[in-house]
Coordinates of C-alpha atoms (C1' of nucleotides) in Angstrom, one line a residue:
Chain A
M26 CA -23.0 -33.1 50.8
T27 CA -21.8 -34.6 53.9
I28 CA -23.0 -33.7 57.1
S29 CA -19.7 -32.2 58.1
E30 CA -19.7 -30.1 54.9
E31 CA -23.2 -28.9 55.8
N32 CA -22.0 -27.9 59.4
Y33 CA -19.2 -25.9 58.0
L34 CA -21.6 -24.0 55.6
K35 CA -24.0 -23.2 58.4
V36 CA -21.4 -21.8 60.6
I37 CA -19.9 -19.7 57.9
Y38 CA -23.4 -18.3 57.2
H39 CA -24.1 -17.6 60.9
V40 CA -20.7 -15.8 61.4
S41 CA -20.9 -13.8 58.2
L42 CA -24.0 -12.3 59.3
V43 CA -22.1 -10.5 61.8
A44 CA -18.7 -10.4 60.0
P45 CA -19.7 -9.7 56.3
K46 CA -16.2 -8.9 55.1
G47 CA -15.1 -12.7 55.2
V48 CA -15.0 -15.3 58.1
S49 CA -11.9 -16.3 59.7
T50 CA -10.4 -19.7 59.9
N51 CA -10.2 -19.4 63.7
A52 CA -13.8 -18.2 64.0
I53 CA -15.0 -21.2 62.2
A54 CA -12.7 -23.5 64.3
G55 CA -14.0 -22.0 67.5
M56 CA -17.7 -22.5 66.5
L57 CA -17.2 -26.1 65.4
D58 CA -15.0 -27.0 68.3
T59 CA -12.3 -28.3 65.7
K60 CA -8.8 -27.1 64.9
A61 CA -7.7 -24.4 62.4
S62 CA -5.8 -26.9 60.4
S63 CA -9.0 -29.0 59.9
V64 CA -10.9 -25.9 58.9
T65 CA -8.4 -25.0 56.3
D66 CA -8.7 -28.5 54.9
M67 CA -12.4 -28.2 54.7
L68 CA -12.3 -24.7 53.1
K69 CA -10.4 -26.0 50.3
K70 CA -12.9 -28.8 49.6
L71 CA -15.7 -26.4 49.8
A72 CA -13.9 -23.9 47.4
D73 CA -13.6 -26.8 45.0
K74 CA -17.1 -27.5 45.2
N75 CA -17.7 -23.7 44.5
L76 CA -19.7 -23.3 47.7
V77 CA -17.2 -20.7 49.2
S78 CA -14.7 -18.2 47.8
Y79 CA -11.5 -18.8 49.6
Q80 CA -8.0 -17.3 49.4
K81 CA -5.3 -18.2 51.6
Y82 CA -5.0 -16.1 54.7
Q83 CA -7.9 -13.9 53.6
G84 CA -10.9 -15.6 55.2
V85 CA -13.9 -17.2 53.4
T86 CA -17.2 -16.0 52.1
L87 CA -20.1 -18.0 50.7
T88 CA -20.9 -18.1 47.0
D89 CA -24.4 -17.7 45.9
E90 CA -24.8 -21.4 45.7
G91 CA -23.2 -21.8 49.3
L92 CA -25.4 -19.2 50.7
H93 CA -28.5 -21.0 49.3
K94 CA -27.2 -24.3 50.8
A95 CA -26.8 -22.6 54.2
K96 CA -30.0 -21.0 54.2
M97 CA -31.8 -24.4 53.4
I98 CA -30.0 -25.9 56.4
V99 CA -31.1 -23.1 58.7
R100 CA -34.6 -23.6 57.2
K101 CA -34.8 -27.2 58.1
H102 CA -33.3 -26.7 61.5
R103 CA -35.9 -23.9 62.5
L104 CA -38.7 -25.8 61.0
W105 CA -37.8 -29.0 63.0
E106 CA -37.6 -26.7 66.1
V107 CA -41.2 -25.5 65.5
F108 CA -42.2 -29.1 65.0
L109 CA -40.6 -30.2 68.2
V110 CA -42.2 -27.3 70.3
E111 CA -45.6 -27.0 68.6
K112 CA -46.4 -30.7 67.9
L113 CA -44.4 -32.9 70.3
Q114 CA -44.4 -30.5 73.3
F115 CA -40.8 -29.9 73.9
S116 CA -39.8 -26.8 75.6
W117 CA -37.8 -24.2 73.8
D118 CA -34.5 -25.1 75.7
E119 CA -34.7 -28.9 74.7
V120 CA -34.9 -28.6 70.7
H121 CA -31.7 -27.3 69.6
E122 CA -29.5 -30.4 69.9
I123 CA -32.2 -32.5 68.2
A124 CA -32.6 -30.0 65.4
E125 CA -29.0 -30.2 64.8
E126 CA -29.3 -33.8 63.7
L127 CA -32.8 -33.3 62.0
E128 CA -31.5 -30.6 59.8
H129 CA -29.3 -32.9 58.0
I130 CA -32.1 -35.1 56.6
Q131 CA -32.1 -34.9 52.8
S132 CA -35.4 -34.7 51.3
E133 CA -37.0 -31.7 49.6
P134 CA -40.5 -32.8 49.8
L135 CA -40.1 -33.7 53.4
I136 CA -39.3 -30.2 54.2
D137 CA -42.0 -28.6 52.1
K138 CA -44.6 -30.9 53.5
L139 CA -43.5 -30.2 57.1
D140 CA -43.6 -26.6 56.2
A141 CA -47.2 -26.9 55.3
F142 CA -48.0 -29.1 58.1
L143 CA -46.6 -26.3 60.7
G144 CA -48.7 -23.7 58.7
F145 CA -45.7 -22.0 57.1
P146 CA -44.3 -20.5 60.4
A147 CA -42.3 -17.4 60.0
F148 CA -40.4 -17.8 63.1
D149 CA -38.8 -20.5 65.2
P150 CA -39.4 -21.1 69.0
H151 CA -36.6 -18.7 69.7
G152 CA -37.8 -15.9 67.5
D153 CA -35.5 -16.5 64.6
P154 CA -36.8 -16.0 61.0
I155 CA -37.4 -19.2 58.9
P156 CA -36.1 -18.9 55.3
N157 CA -38.8 -20.0 52.8
A158 CA -38.3 -22.5 50.2
K159 CA -36.6 -19.9 48.0
G160 CA -34.4 -18.7 50.8
I161 CA -36.1 -15.5 51.4
I162 CA -36.1 -14.4 54.9
N163 CA -38.8 -12.2 56.3
K164 CA -36.9 -9.6 58.2
V165 CA -38.4 -7.9 61.2
E166 CA -37.2 -4.8 62.9
K167 CA -35.9 -5.7 66.5
E168 CA -33.4 -4.4 69.0
L169 CA -31.8 -5.5 72.0
L170 CA -33.4 -4.8 75.3
S171 CA -30.0 -3.2 76.4
E172 CA -30.6 -0.6 73.6
A173 CA -34.1 0.1 74.5
N174 CA -35.7 3.5 76.0
L175 CA -36.9 3.9 79.5
N176 CA -40.7 3.8 80.0
Q177 CA -41.7 2.6 76.7
M178 CA -43.7 -0.5 76.2
Y179 CA -42.0 -3.3 74.1
T180 CA -42.7 -7.0 73.4
C181 CA -40.2 -9.6 73.6
V182 CA -39.7 -11.1 70.2
G183 CA -36.5 -13.3 70.4
V184 CA -33.3 -14.3 72.0
K185 CA -29.7 -13.9 70.8
D186 CA -28.2 -16.6 73.1
S187 CA -30.3 -19.9 72.9
S188 CA -28.5 -21.9 75.3
T189 CA -30.3 -24.0 77.8
E190 CA -29.1 -21.9 80.7
F191 CA -30.4 -18.6 79.3
L192 CA -33.7 -20.1 78.2
Q193 CA -34.3 -21.6 81.5
Y194 CA -33.5 -18.5 83.2
L195 CA -36.1 -16.9 81.2
D196 CA -38.6 -19.6 81.9
K197 CA -38.0 -19.1 85.7
Q198 CA -38.7 -15.4 85.4
Q199 CA -41.7 -16.2 83.2
I200 CA -40.3 -14.3 80.4
A201 CA -41.5 -15.7 77.0
L202 CA -41.7 -14.5 73.4
G203 CA -44.8 -12.2 73.3
S204 CA -44.2 -10.9 76.9
T205 CA -44.6 -7.3 77.4
I206 CA -41.6 -5.4 78.8
K207 CA -41.0 -1.9 80.1
I208 CA -37.8 -0.5 81.3
L209 CA -38.3 1.4 84.8
E210 CA -34.8 2.3 85.6
K211 CA -31.3 1.9 84.3
E212 CA -28.4 1.7 86.8
P213 CA -25.6 3.7 85.2
F214 CA -22.8 1.9 87.0
D215 CA -23.4 -1.4 85.5
E216 CA -26.4 -1.1 83.2
T217 CA -28.6 -3.3 85.5
L218 CA -32.3 -2.8 84.6
L219 CA -35.2 -2.5 86.7
V220 CA -38.0 -3.8 84.3
E221 CA -41.6 -4.5 84.4
I222 CA -42.4 -7.8 82.7
N223 CA -46.0 -8.9 82.2
G224 CA -46.9 -6.6 85.0
K225 CA -44.4 -7.7 87.6
K226 CA -41.2 -5.8 88.5
L227 CA -37.8 -7.6 88.0
T228 CA -34.1 -6.7 88.2
I229 CA -32.1 -7.7 85.0
S230 CA -28.4 -7.8 84.5
N231 CA -26.7 -6.2 81.4
K232 CA -25.9 -9.8 80.2
I233 CA -29.6 -10.7 80.1
A234 CA -30.5 -7.5 78.4
T235 CA -27.9 -7.9 75.6
N236 CA -29.3 -11.2 74.8
L237 CA -33.0 -10.3 74.6
Y238 CA -34.7 -8.9 71.5
I239 CA -37.6 -6.7 71.8
R240 CA -39.8 -4.6 69.5
Chain B
M11 CA -23.1 -46.0 67.6
T12 CA -22.5 -44.9 64.0
I13 CA -25.0 -44.8 61.2
S14 CA -23.1 -47.7 59.6
E15 CA -23.2 -49.8 62.7
E16 CA -26.9 -49.2 63.1
N17 CA -27.5 -50.2 59.5
Y18 CA -25.6 -53.5 60.1
L19 CA -27.5 -54.2 63.2
K20 CA -30.7 -53.6 61.5
V21 CA -29.9 -55.8 58.5
I22 CA -28.7 -58.7 60.8
Y23 CA -32.1 -58.4 62.7
H24 CA -34.3 -58.5 59.5
V25 CA -32.4 -61.3 58.0
S26 CA -32.3 -63.3 61.4
L27 CA -36.1 -63.3 61.4
V28 CA -36.0 -65.7 58.5
A29 CA -32.7 -67.5 59.0
P30 CA -32.6 -67.8 62.9
K31 CA -29.6 -70.1 62.9
G32 CA -27.0 -67.5 62.0
V33 CA -26.8 -64.7 59.4
S34 CA -24.2 -65.2 56.7
T35 CA -21.6 -62.7 55.6
N36 CA -22.9 -62.7 52.2
A37 CA -26.4 -62.2 53.1
I38 CA -25.5 -59.0 55.0
A39 CA -23.2 -57.8 52.0
G40 CA -26.2 -58.4 49.6
M41 CA -28.6 -56.3 51.7
L42 CA -26.2 -53.5 52.3
D43 CA -24.9 -53.4 48.8
T44 CA -21.4 -53.9 50.1
K45 CA -18.4 -56.5 49.9
A46 CA -18.1 -59.4 52.1
S47 CA -14.7 -58.2 53.2
S48 CA -16.2 -55.0 54.6
V49 CA -18.9 -57.1 56.3
T50 CA -16.3 -59.1 58.1
D51 CA -14.6 -56.1 59.4
M52 CA -17.8 -54.6 60.8
L53 CA -18.7 -57.9 62.3
K54 CA -15.5 -58.0 64.4
K55 CA -16.1 -54.4 65.5
L56 CA -19.7 -55.3 66.4
A57 CA -18.5 -58.2 68.4
D58 CA -16.0 -56.3 70.1
K59 CA -18.9 -54.1 71.3
N60 CA -20.8 -57.2 72.4
L61 CA -23.7 -56.4 69.9
V62 CA -23.2 -59.7 68.0
S63 CA -21.8 -63.1 68.6
Y64 CA -19.5 -63.9 65.8
Q65 CA -17.3 -67.0 65.0
K66 CA -15.3 -67.0 61.8
Y67 CA -17.1 -68.7 59.0
Q68 CA -19.9 -69.5 61.3
G69 CA -22.2 -66.4 60.5
V70 CA -23.5 -64.0 63.2
T71 CA -26.3 -63.8 65.7
L72 CA -27.4 -60.6 67.7
T73 CA -26.7 -60.4 71.4
D74 CA -29.5 -59.4 73.7
E75 CA -28.1 -55.8 73.6
G76 CA -27.7 -56.1 69.9
L77 CA -31.2 -57.2 69.5
H78 CA -32.5 -54.4 71.6
K79 CA -30.6 -52.0 69.7
A80 CA -31.9 -53.2 66.4
K81 CA -35.5 -53.1 67.7
M82 CA -35.0 -49.5 68.6
I83 CA -33.9 -48.6 65.1
V84 CA -36.9 -50.6 63.5
R85 CA -39.1 -48.7 66.1
K86 CA -37.8 -45.5 64.9
H87 CA -38.1 -46.4 61.3
R88 CA -41.7 -47.4 61.5
L89 CA -42.9 -44.6 63.6
W90 CA -41.4 -42.1 61.4
E91 CA -43.1 -43.8 58.5
V92 CA -46.4 -43.5 60.3
F93 CA -45.6 -39.8 60.7
L94 CA -44.9 -39.2 57.1
V95 CA -48.1 -40.9 55.9
E96 CA -50.6 -39.9 58.6
K97 CA -49.3 -36.2 59.3
L98 CA -47.5 -35.2 56.2
Q99 CA -49.7 -36.9 53.6
F100 CA -47.0 -38.8 52.2
S101 CA -48.1 -42.0 50.3
W102 CA -46.9 -45.4 51.5
D103 CA -44.5 -45.8 48.5
E104 CA -42.6 -42.6 49.4
V105 CA -41.7 -43.1 53.0
H106 CA -39.1 -45.9 53.2
E107 CA -36.1 -43.8 52.0
I108 CA -36.9 -40.8 54.2
A109 CA -37.3 -43.0 57.3
E110 CA -33.8 -44.8 56.5
E111 CA -32.4 -41.4 57.4
L112 CA -34.7 -40.4 60.2
E113 CA -34.2 -43.7 62.0
H114 CA -30.6 -42.7 62.8
I115 CA -31.6 -39.6 64.8
Q116 CA -30.5 -40.1 68.4
S117 CA -32.9 -39.0 71.0
E118 CA -35.1 -41.2 73.2
P119 CA -37.3 -38.4 74.4
L120 CA -37.8 -37.5 70.6
I121 CA -39.2 -41.0 69.8
D122 CA -41.3 -41.5 72.9
K123 CA -42.9 -38.0 72.2
L124 CA -43.3 -38.9 68.6
D125 CA -44.9 -42.2 69.7
A126 CA -47.4 -40.3 71.9
F127 CA -48.0 -37.8 69.2
L128 CA -49.1 -40.4 66.8
G129 CA -51.3 -42.2 69.3
F130 CA -48.9 -45.2 70.0
P131 CA -49.5 -46.9 66.6
A132 CA -48.9 -50.6 66.5
F133 CA -48.4 -50.9 62.8
D134 CA -46.6 -48.8 60.2
P135 CA -48.2 -48.0 56.8
H136 CA -47.1 -51.3 55.3
G137 CA -48.7 -53.3 58.1
D138 CA -45.5 -54.1 59.9
P139 CA -45.5 -54.0 63.8
I140 CA -44.0 -51.4 65.7
P141 CA -41.8 -52.4 68.6
N142 CA -42.8 -50.5 71.9
A143 CA -40.3 -48.5 74.0
K144 CA -39.3 -51.9 75.8
G145 CA -38.8 -53.7 72.5
I146 CA -42.1 -55.6 72.7
I147 CA -43.6 -56.4 69.4
N148 CA -47.3 -57.1 69.0
K149 CA -47.3 -60.2 67.1
V150 CA -50.4 -60.7 64.9
E151 CA -51.6 -63.8 63.0
K152 CA -51.2 -63.3 59.3
E153 CA -50.5 -65.3 56.2
L154 CA -49.6 -65.0 52.6
L155 CA -52.2 -64.6 50.1
S156 CA -50.7 -67.4 48.2
E157 CA -51.5 -69.8 51.1
A158 CA -55.0 -68.8 51.6
N159 CA -58.0 -71.0 51.1
L160 CA -60.6 -70.5 48.2
N161 CA -63.9 -68.9 48.9
Q162 CA -63.0 -67.6 52.2
M163 CA -63.1 -63.8 53.3
Y164 CA -59.8 -62.2 54.3
T165 CA -58.6 -58.8 55.1
C166 CA -55.3 -57.4 53.6
V167 CA -53.1 -56.6 56.5
G168 CA -49.5 -56.1 55.2
V169 CA -47.0 -56.4 52.4
K170 CA -43.8 -58.5 52.3
D171 CA -42.2 -56.5 49.6
S172 CA -42.4 -52.6 50.3
S173 CA -40.8 -51.6 47.0
T174 CA -42.2 -48.5 45.4
E175 CA -43.1 -50.7 42.2
F176 CA -45.3 -53.3 44.4
L177 CA -46.9 -50.6 46.4
Q178 CA -47.7 -48.5 43.3
Y179 CA -49.2 -51.6 41.5
L180 CA -51.5 -52.1 44.9
D181 CA -52.6 -48.5 44.5
K182 CA -53.3 -49.0 40.9
Q183 CA -55.6 -52.0 41.6
Q184 CA -57.1 -50.1 44.6
I185 CA -55.7 -52.7 47.1
A186 CA -55.0 -51.1 50.4
L187 CA -54.5 -52.4 54.0
G188 CA -58.0 -53.1 55.2
S189 CA -59.3 -54.2 51.6
T190 CA -61.4 -57.4 51.9
I191 CA -60.3 -60.3 49.7
K192 CA -61.6 -63.5 48.5
I193 CA -60.0 -66.1 46.2
L194 CA -62.5 -67.3 43.6
E195 CA -60.2 -69.4 41.6
K196 CA -56.7 -70.8 41.5
E197 CA -55.0 -71.8 38.2
P198 CA -53.1 -75.0 39.0
F199 CA -50.4 -74.5 36.4
D200 CA -48.9 -71.1 37.5
E201 CA -51.0 -70.5 40.6
T202 CA -52.5 -67.2 39.3
L203 CA -55.4 -66.2 41.3
L204 CA -59.0 -64.8 40.5
V205 CA -59.8 -62.7 43.4
E206 CA -62.5 -60.5 44.5
I207 CA -61.2 -57.3 46.2
N208 CA -63.5 -54.9 47.6
G209 CA -66.3 -56.3 45.5
K210 CA -64.2 -56.1 42.1
K211 CA -62.9 -59.2 40.3
L212 CA -59.2 -59.2 39.5
T213 CA -56.6 -61.5 38.3
I214 CA -53.3 -61.7 40.3
S215 CA -50.1 -63.4 39.8
N216 CA -48.4 -65.7 42.0
K217 CA -45.6 -63.1 42.7
I218 CA -48.3 -60.7 44.0
A219 CA -49.8 -63.4 46.1
T220 CA -46.6 -64.2 47.8
N221 CA -46.1 -60.6 48.8
L222 CA -49.3 -59.8 50.4
Y223 CA -50.4 -60.4 53.8
I224 CA -53.9 -61.3 54.8
R225 CA -55.9 -62.4 57.9
Chain C
dA14 C1' 11.1 -0.6 61.0
dA15 C1' 12.1 -4.5 63.5
dT16 C1' 10.4 -7.7 66.7
dT17 C1' 7.2 -10.3 68.7
dA18 C1' 2.6 -12.3 68.7
dT19 C1' -1.1 -14.4 66.5
dT20 C1' -3.4 -16.6 62.8
dT21 C1' -3.2 -19.7 59.1
dT22 C1' -1.3 -23.2 56.4
dT23 C1' 1.4 -27.3 55.2
dA24 C1' 3.2 -31.8 56.1
dG25 C1' 2.6 -36.0 58.0
dT26 C1' -0.8 -39.3 61.0
dT27 C1' -4.8 -41.4 62.8
dT28 C1' -9.6 -43.6 62.6
dT29 C1' -13.6 -45.2 60.1
dG30 C1' -15.5 -47.7 56.8
dT31 C1' -14.9 -49.0 52.4
dC32 C1' -12.3 -51.5 48.6
dT33 C1' -9.4 -55.2 45.7
dA34 C1' -6.8 -59.2 45.5
dA35 C1' -5.0 -63.3 47.6
dA36 C1' -5.5 -67.0 50.8
dT37 C1' -8.1 -69.8 53.5
dT38 C1' -12.2 -72.4 55.0
dT39 C1' -16.4 -74.6 54.2
dA40 C1' -19.6 -76.8 51.0
dT41 C1' -20.8 -79.4 46.8
dT42 C1' -19.8 -82.4 43.1
dT43 C1' -18.2 -85.8 40.7
Chain D
dA29 C1' -12.4 -89.3 48.9
dA30 C1' -10.6 -86.0 45.9
dA31 C1' -11.5 -82.1 43.2
dT32 C1' -14.0 -78.1 42.4
dA33 C1' -16.9 -74.3 43.6
dA34 C1' -18.5 -71.0 46.8
dA35 C1' -18.2 -68.4 50.8
dT36 C1' -15.4 -66.1 54.0
dT37 C1' -11.3 -64.0 55.8
dT38 C1' -6.9 -61.6 55.6
dA39 C1' -3.6 -58.2 54.0
dG40 C1' -2.9 -54.0 52.2
dA41 C1' -4.7 -49.7 50.4
dC42 C1' -7.6 -45.6 49.9
dA43 C1' -10.8 -41.4 50.9
dA44 C1' -12.8 -38.5 54.4
dA45 C1' -12.3 -35.8 58.3
dA46 C1' -10.1 -35.2 62.0
dC47 C1' -5.6 -34.5 64.6
dT48 C1' -0.3 -32.6 66.0
dA49 C1' 3.7 -30.2 65.1
dA50 C1' 6.3 -27.1 62.3
dA51 C1' 6.5 -23.6 58.9
dA52 C1' 4.8 -19.6 56.8
dA53 C1' 2.2 -15.3 56.4
dT54 C1' -0.2 -11.5 58.6
dA55 C1' -1.1 -8.4 62.6
dA56 C1' 0.2 -5.9 66.5
dT57 C1' 3.8 -3.8 69.5
dT58 C1' 7.7 -1.7 71.0

DNA sequence: AATTATTTTTAGTTTTGTCTAAATTTATTT
DNA sequence: AAATAAATTTAGACAAAACTAAAAATAATT
């Protein structure tokens, strides 16, 4: 598999988690910053290799084989992110791009040994679950802060958006995974929240609240 | 820089260490398992980018810029090899191919942090020196076992050939970097050696002796 | 239901890195 | 020094992965 093919599989996987009835050509093009015509070409190739099922104009879904390959790429990406943060002292907003490269290194023993070296982590630095060697994903109940109840104690367990900007905002506000969070007030007009995080009061926009997972 | 360009630079660097007056097209083709015509094409491109000086039929040498780039690739390769052996428990005969991929990951901070994580190692698992971030290489006196004196104590410090076959042979004979070695006899006809390694007597062919560095 | 808009696909190019086959240059022999 | 051999380069072609522009299919509107 080429790096390009792997990137397509990975994107199809991510999109299919929220659009399970088939991923559109344009959605893939958007995520990969490429043109729809390029996507069509690649979908044909992936279909020939039996990694996706593809019918003209009908969107695409992963085959069992494609799904497994996609999960292994995600596994590698997330394990490398753990390595970068835990062992090399990168901060959580710096690791995504490096992991985008590392995820394409081809060596099963490497990944299994890395996994062991890291102590078989279940989650990456952004709270996303890490598929095990068989592709099984440890699902955990979580919801968006925007859907949480007032005056109930939650723990911050993940981010939906893992862009540098958002992560640095969280750092600035000293919000990290594991932080405790309680909604004190919700403004009905724009859904701005007044929350208590690690004991401190803070006002949070709806955009923030829809990108923070809690439990 | 593409992976292919990096591989050419690396090969030119390695060959130029033993053939300093210009590296031939065929030598590069041989190392990269490609055709001479492909090499010519690439040399033109590298010359355009000012990474090599190239004149038709006259072989090629690295420019200062090309030399530095090549050293950085070698640095990455060797640091990753240390990581694989020291941290992930790979054996020294398993790491070359994986490092061939890892050496192309593009991130300066990654390499500097990896270097620090590993404790700024000076040598890789095969005894080859690791260039520092500035490209400076800690040169160390060493010679081939085939050129050593009789009845003098040496330490094994490196291998010239780092193929799986050779390294596994060394493992089988319990020869490792740091092993002490003394030549007891040299057969004049074929230069086979009788040596004492870590206290045990062993017969060693000239081919082995010309691939083992000692000090 | 017809028209318009959007999405997707097709057809034809481009770039990168490779190849083969032929031509050219350099090196080696006789 | 001429002839032969070896090495190198050129010319033209190909596959992968992208692109543009036009055509076709689907979706949304009036």
